[in-house]
Amino acid sequence: MHRQLALTIAGFAALLGVGLVLGAQTSGPGHRLPFAFIIFGVQLLFVLAWTMAMRPPALLVVAGISAVVAALVDIAAVQTDVAGLAPLGYLAAGGFLAAVLGQLVRRVDRIRVTDSLGATLLIVVGVVAFGTLIVLSRIPAGTQAITVCLTASGVALTVARLTDAVLPWPRLAPQVPRGAAGVVAGAMVGTLTSALLGSYLVAPFTPTRAAVIGLVAAVTAVLSDLAVGYAEAGRLMAGEPPTMWVARHMQGPLGGFALAAPAAYAMCMLFL
């Protein structure tokens, strides 16, 4: 358990959350391109970190197709007449098929395609998941929902990593450098933060509603971050070489926000 590393990851998660939340505030009717550019930048970071960490066959092909899918998703989310997830779903399916076909072209990559389907799907779906934030910003109360959910997620990820730096206990697994105290504290503080935000926002937000949607987003983010640690430990135990240092430690916060984005959309549709 490295204290400086935990603090660095916590700082990255905090900066990423602040950037996304502030970017959402720039979004408005007829003025969504600035937010789309911010989302596209985060998507490129996600593609870089996750492809380097998971190393699917034909890595450059998967990364290139995922970047193209990211651009198309953002364009579709901004320009469609009706805000919805259907165009994003079509692009996710098309991007996944294109990435798999790109892996099948070369015989040396073809052998590993079956084993890497899950990794390829995660990369493509993660890119598309960030696009749901642009769609959500076009829905009434959507920008407020983004603010609540991503603030809760950012606080949860940051507090979880900060707690790991000072109190990494009890260890969840010997091979995973994470403590249960950080995961629980992150989810609780993230939920509390969302409830406080709900008391300052206008209707339809209330502290209770904000706490509920913030809880879902915070728990989704910290569990996704934790799952990345277990996946990396599994790869090391299987004898695979360790991934690039920077990509390995960016992967968790980026994955947490990627899953928190569709969770925010779903909770907005259900509770607001």
Short mmCIF file of C-alpha atoms in Angstrom, two decimals:
data_model
loop_
_atom_site.label_atom_id
_atom_site.label_comp_id
_atom_site.label_asym_id
_atom_site.label_seq_id
_atom_site.Cartn_x
_atom_site.Cartn_y
_atom_site.Cartn_z
CA MET A 1 0.00 0.00 0.00
CA HIS A 2 1.74 3.19 -1.21
CA ARG A 3 0.54 6.38 0.48
CA GLN A 4 1.86 8.78 -2.17
CA LEU A 5 0.25 6.72 -4.92
CA ALA A 6 -3.13 6.74 -3.16
CA LEU A 7 -2.90 10.52 -2.74
CA THR A 8 -2.03 10.96 -6.43
CA ILE A 9 -4.99 8.87 -7.58
CA ALA A 10 -7.25 10.78 -5.20
CA GLY A 11 -6.07 14.06 -6.75
CA PHE A 12 -6.68 12.75 -10.26
CA ALA A 13 -10.22 11.63 -9.33
CA ALA A 14 -10.95 15.03 -7.78
CA LEU A 15 -9.66 16.94 -10.83
CA LEU A 16 -11.63 14.70 -13.18
CA GLY A 17 -14.82 15.21 -11.20
CA VAL A 18 -14.36 18.99 -11.03
CA GLY A 19 -13.73 19.16 -14.77
CA LEU A 20 -16.85 17.18 -15.62
CA VAL A 21 -19.10 19.09 -13.22
CA LEU A 22 -17.84 22.49 -14.35
CA GLY A 23 -18.12 21.39 -17.97
CA ALA A 24 -21.76 20.48 -17.43
CA GLN A 25 -22.40 24.03 -16.23
CA THR A 26 -21.35 25.36 -19.65
CA SER A 27 -24.08 23.35 -21.35
CA GLY A 28 -27.29 25.07 -22.41
CA PRO A 29 -29.80 25.11 -25.27
CA GLY A 30 -27.84 25.66 -28.49
CA HIS A 31 -24.57 25.78 -26.56
CA ARG A 32 -23.48 22.19 -25.92
CA LEU A 33 -20.25 21.99 -27.92
CA PRO A 34 -17.97 23.07 -25.02
CA PHE A 35 -19.32 20.26 -22.85
CA ALA A 36 -19.01 17.84 -25.78
CA PHE A 37 -15.33 18.75 -26.22
CA ILE A 38 -14.70 18.13 -22.52
CA ILE A 39 -16.45 14.76 -22.71
CA PHE A 40 -14.44 13.85 -25.81
CA GLY A 41 -11.19 14.62 -23.98
CA VAL A 42 -12.21 12.37 -21.10
CA GLN A 43 -13.22 9.66 -23.56
CA LEU A 44 -9.77 9.75 -25.15
CA LEU A 45 -8.19 9.41 -21.70
CA PHE A 46 -10.48 6.44 -21.06
CA VAL A 47 -9.51 4.78 -24.35
CA LEU A 48 -5.80 5.32 -23.70
CA ALA A 49 -5.88 4.03 -20.13
CA TRP A 50 -8.14 1.04 -20.70
CA THR A 51 -6.56 -0.21 -23.92
CA MET A 52 -3.08 0.00 -22.39
CA ALA A 53 -4.30 -1.71 -19.21
CA MET A 54 -6.35 -4.50 -20.81
CA ARG A 55 -4.22 -4.93 -23.96
CA PRO A 56 -6.80 -6.48 -26.31
CA PRO A 57 -5.60 -7.99 -29.60
CA ALA A 58 -4.94 -5.42 -32.33
CA LEU A 59 -4.61 -2.77 -29.65
CA LEU A 60 -4.15 0.15 -32.04
CA VAL A 61 -7.19 -0.92 -34.08
CA VAL A 62 -9.40 -1.15 -30.99
CA ALA A 63 -8.13 2.20 -29.71
CA GLY A 64 -8.67 3.89 -33.08
CA ILE A 65 -12.18 2.51 -33.51
CA SER A 66 -13.07 3.47 -29.94
CA ALA A 67 -11.86 7.04 -30.55
CA VAL A 68 -13.98 7.26 -33.71
CA VAL A 69 -16.98 5.88 -31.82
CA ALA A 70 -16.41 8.51 -29.12
CA ALA A 71 -16.52 11.32 -31.69
CA LEU A 72 -19.65 9.92 -33.37
CA VAL A 73 -21.39 9.44 -30.02
CA ASP A 74 -20.74 13.05 -29.04
CA ILE A 75 -21.96 14.33 -32.40
CA ALA A 76 -25.11 12.22 -32.19
CA ALA A 77 -25.77 13.29 -28.60
CA VAL A 78 -25.51 16.97 -29.57
CA GLN A 79 -27.29 17.00 -32.92
CA THR A 80 -30.18 14.54 -32.66
CA ASP A 81 -33.60 16.21 -32.66
CA VAL A 82 -34.83 14.25 -29.64
CA ALA A 83 -32.53 13.54 -26.71
CA GLY A 84 -32.35 9.76 -26.30
CA LEU A 85 -30.00 6.82 -25.95
CA ALA A 86 -31.04 4.89 -29.07
CA PRO A 87 -28.37 6.43 -31.38
CA LEU A 88 -25.73 5.77 -28.74
CA GLY A 89 -26.80 2.13 -28.50
CA TYR A 90 -26.51 1.67 -32.26
CA LEU A 91 -23.04 3.23 -32.24
CA ALA A 92 -21.96 1.00 -29.35
CA ALA A 93 -23.06 -2.13 -31.21
CA GLY A 94 -21.44 -0.99 -34.46
CA GLY A 95 -18.21 0.00 -32.72
CA PHE A 96 -17.99 -3.36 -30.93
CA LEU A 97 -18.52 -5.30 -34.15
CA ALA A 98 -15.96 -3.16 -36.00
CA ALA A 99 -13.39 -3.69 -33.21
CA VAL A 100 -13.95 -7.47 -33.24
CA LEU A 101 -13.65 -7.60 -37.03
CA GLY A 102 -10.45 -5.58 -36.82
CA GLN A 103 -9.04 -8.20 -34.45
CA LEU A 104 -10.04 -11.03 -36.79
CA VAL A 105 -8.07 -9.66 -39.73
CA ARG A 106 -4.67 -10.77 -38.45
CA ARG A 107 -4.15 -14.45 -37.68
CA VAL A 108 -1.89 -13.73 -34.69
CA ASP A 109 -4.70 -11.66 -33.09
CA ARG A 110 -7.47 -13.99 -34.22
CA ILE A 111 -6.46 -16.66 -31.70
CA ARG A 112 -7.04 -14.32 -28.74
CA VAL A 113 -10.27 -12.71 -29.92
CA THR A 114 -12.60 -15.00 -27.97
CA ASP A 115 -10.74 -14.37 -24.72
CA SER A 116 -10.72 -10.61 -25.28
CA LEU A 117 -14.38 -10.04 -26.17
CA GLY A 118 -15.15 -8.80 -22.67
CA ALA A 119 -12.23 -6.34 -22.69
CA THR A 120 -13.20 -4.99 -26.11
CA LEU A 121 -16.83 -4.60 -25.05
CA LEU A 122 -15.83 -2.76 -21.86
CA ILE A 123 -13.70 -0.27 -23.77
CA VAL A 124 -16.37 0.52 -26.37
CA VAL A 125 -19.25 0.65 -23.87
CA GLY A 126 -17.23 2.81 -21.50
CA VAL A 127 -16.63 5.36 -24.25
CA VAL A 128 -20.32 5.42 -25.12
CA ALA A 129 -21.29 5.70 -21.43
CA PHE A 130 -19.65 9.12 -21.17
CA GLY A 131 -21.83 10.30 -24.06
CA THR A 132 -24.93 9.78 -21.92
CA LEU A 133 -23.90 12.88 -19.97
CA ILE A 134 -24.40 15.03 -23.08
CA VAL A 135 -27.84 13.49 -23.62
CA LEU A 136 -28.67 14.05 -19.96
CA SER A 137 -27.70 17.73 -20.22
CA ARG A 138 -30.48 18.18 -22.81
CA ILE A 139 -33.18 16.88 -20.45
CA PRO A 140 -34.98 19.17 -17.95
CA ALA A 141 -33.16 18.97 -14.60
CA GLY A 142 -30.47 16.94 -16.34
CA THR A 143 -27.64 19.37 -15.69
CA GLN A 144 -28.55 19.46 -12.00
CA ALA A 145 -28.61 15.66 -11.95
CA ILE A 146 -25.13 15.60 -13.51
CA THR A 147 -23.92 18.03 -10.85
CA VAL A 148 -25.32 15.94 -8.00
CA CYS A 149 -24.27 12.53 -9.31
CA LEU A 150 -20.79 13.42 -10.53
CA THR A 151 -20.06 15.45 -7.41
CA ALA A 152 -21.08 12.46 -5.30
CA SER A 153 -18.96 10.15 -7.47
CA GLY A 154 -15.94 12.44 -7.39
CA VAL A 155 -16.14 12.90 -3.63
CA ALA A 156 -16.62 9.16 -3.12
CA LEU A 157 -13.60 8.23 -5.25
CA THR A 158 -11.43 10.91 -3.67
CA VAL A 159 -12.37 10.07 -0.08
CA ALA A 160 -11.92 6.35 -0.73
CA ARG A 161 -8.38 6.87 -2.01
CA LEU A 162 -7.50 9.38 0.72
CA THR A 163 -8.69 6.91 3.35
CA ASP A 164 -6.52 4.22 1.76
CA ALA A 165 -3.55 6.55 2.23
CA VAL A 166 -4.07 6.85 5.99
CA LEU A 167 -6.22 3.87 7.02
CA PRO A 168 -5.98 0.97 4.54
CA TRP A 169 -7.90 -1.37 6.80
CA PRO A 170 -9.27 -4.00 6.74
CA ARG A 171 -7.62 -5.26 3.59
CA LEU A 172 -10.23 -6.62 1.20
CA ALA A 173 -7.74 -9.11 -0.30
CA PRO A 174 -4.00 -9.64 0.14
CA GLN A 175 -3.38 -9.00 -3.57
CA VAL A 176 -5.51 -5.83 -3.80
CA PRO A 177 -4.08 -2.67 -2.18
CA ARG A 178 -7.43 -1.34 -1.01
CA GLY A 179 -9.14 -1.14 2.37
CA ALA A 180 -12.80 -1.63 3.17
CA ALA A 181 -12.82 1.56 5.29
CA GLY A 182 -12.08 3.67 2.21
CA VAL A 183 -14.83 2.10 0.11
CA VAL A 184 -17.45 2.55 2.84
CA ALA A 185 -16.31 6.05 3.81
CA GLY A 186 -16.25 7.17 0.19
CA ALA A 187 -19.81 6.01 -0.48
CA MET A 188 -21.09 7.61 2.74
CA VAL A 189 -19.39 10.98 2.27
CA GLY A 190 -20.43 11.07 -1.39
CA THR A 191 -24.05 10.47 -0.40
CA LEU A 192 -23.90 13.15 2.28
CA THR A 193 -22.47 15.63 -0.22
CA SER A 194 -25.29 14.95 -2.68
CA ALA A 195 -27.88 15.47 0.07
CA LEU A 196 -26.32 18.82 0.93
CA LEU A 197 -26.40 19.84 -2.73
CA GLY A 198 -30.06 18.82 -2.93
CA SER A 199 -30.95 21.28 -0.21
CA TYR A 200 -29.66 24.18 -2.36
CA LEU A 201 -31.06 23.11 -5.74
CA VAL A 202 -34.52 24.03 -6.98
CA ALA A 203 -37.40 21.63 -7.63
CA PRO A 204 -37.70 18.78 -8.43
CA PHE A 205 -34.67 18.27 -6.20
CA THR A 206 -34.99 17.70 -2.47
CA PRO A 207 -32.31 16.50 -0.04
CA THR A 208 -33.89 13.04 -0.03
CA ARG A 209 -34.03 12.72 -3.81
CA ALA A 210 -30.52 14.05 -4.20
CA ALA A 211 -29.26 11.63 -1.54
CA VAL A 212 -30.85 8.66 -3.32
CA ILE A 213 -29.43 9.43 -6.75
CA GLY A 214 -26.12 10.45 -5.20
CA LEU A 215 -25.94 7.17 -3.29
CA VAL A 216 -26.41 5.14 -6.47
CA ALA A 217 -23.78 7.15 -8.34
CA ALA A 218 -21.27 7.09 -5.47
CA VAL A 219 -21.61 3.35 -4.85
CA THR A 220 -21.37 2.63 -8.58
CA ALA A 221 -18.19 4.70 -8.85
CA VAL A 222 -16.34 3.25 -5.85
CA LEU A 223 -17.28 -0.35 -6.69
CA SER A 224 -16.13 0.13 -10.28
CA ASP A 225 -12.83 1.55 -9.03
CA LEU A 226 -12.48 -1.40 -6.67
CA ALA A 227 -13.28 -3.89 -9.44
CA VAL A 228 -10.41 -2.50 -11.51
CA GLY A 229 -8.03 -3.34 -8.66
CA TYR A 230 -9.32 -6.91 -8.50
CA ALA A 231 -9.00 -7.26 -12.30
CA GLU A 232 -5.40 -6.06 -12.24
CA ALA A 233 -4.59 -8.47 -9.38
CA GLY A 234 -6.17 -11.29 -11.37
CA ARG A 235 -4.03 -10.52 -14.41
CA LEU A 236 -0.87 -10.50 -12.28
CA MET A 237 -1.80 -13.80 -10.61
CA ALA A 238 -2.39 -15.31 -14.06
CA GLY A 239 1.20 -14.52 -14.97
CA GLU A 240 0.54 -11.62 -17.31
CA PRO A 241 3.06 -8.75 -17.25
CA PRO A 242 1.99 -5.63 -15.35
CA THR A 243 0.39 -2.88 -17.36
CA MET A 244 1.78 0.60 -17.91
CA TRP A 245 2.03 2.38 -14.54
CA VAL A 246 0.10 5.52 -15.53
CA ALA A 247 -2.66 3.64 -17.36
CA ARG A 248 -3.10 1.19 -14.51
CA HIS A 249 -3.78 3.90 -11.96
CA MET A 250 -5.89 6.13 -14.21
CA GLN A 251 -8.12 3.19 -15.06
CA GLY A 252 -10.03 3.07 -11.77
CA PRO A 253 -11.28 6.68 -11.54
CA LEU A 254 -12.06 6.77 -15.26
CA GLY A 255 -14.04 3.55 -14.99
CA GLY A 256 -15.87 4.87 -11.94
CA PHE A 257 -17.07 7.98 -13.75
CA ALA A 258 -17.89 5.96 -16.88
CA LEU A 259 -20.35 3.80 -14.93
CA ALA A 260 -21.64 6.72 -12.87
CA ALA A 261 -22.72 8.52 -16.07
CA PRO A 262 -25.44 6.05 -17.18
CA ALA A 263 -26.40 5.58 -13.53
CA ALA A 264 -27.05 9.33 -13.34
CA TYR A 265 -29.17 9.15 -16.49
CA ALA A 266 -31.19 6.21 -15.17
CA MET A 267 -31.80 7.83 -11.78
CA CYS A 268 -32.83 11.10 -13.43
CA MET A 269 -35.43 9.23 -15.49
CA LEU A 270 -36.72 7.30 -12.50
CA PHE A 271 -36.78 9.90 -9.71
CA LEU A 272 -36.97 13.35 -11.33
#
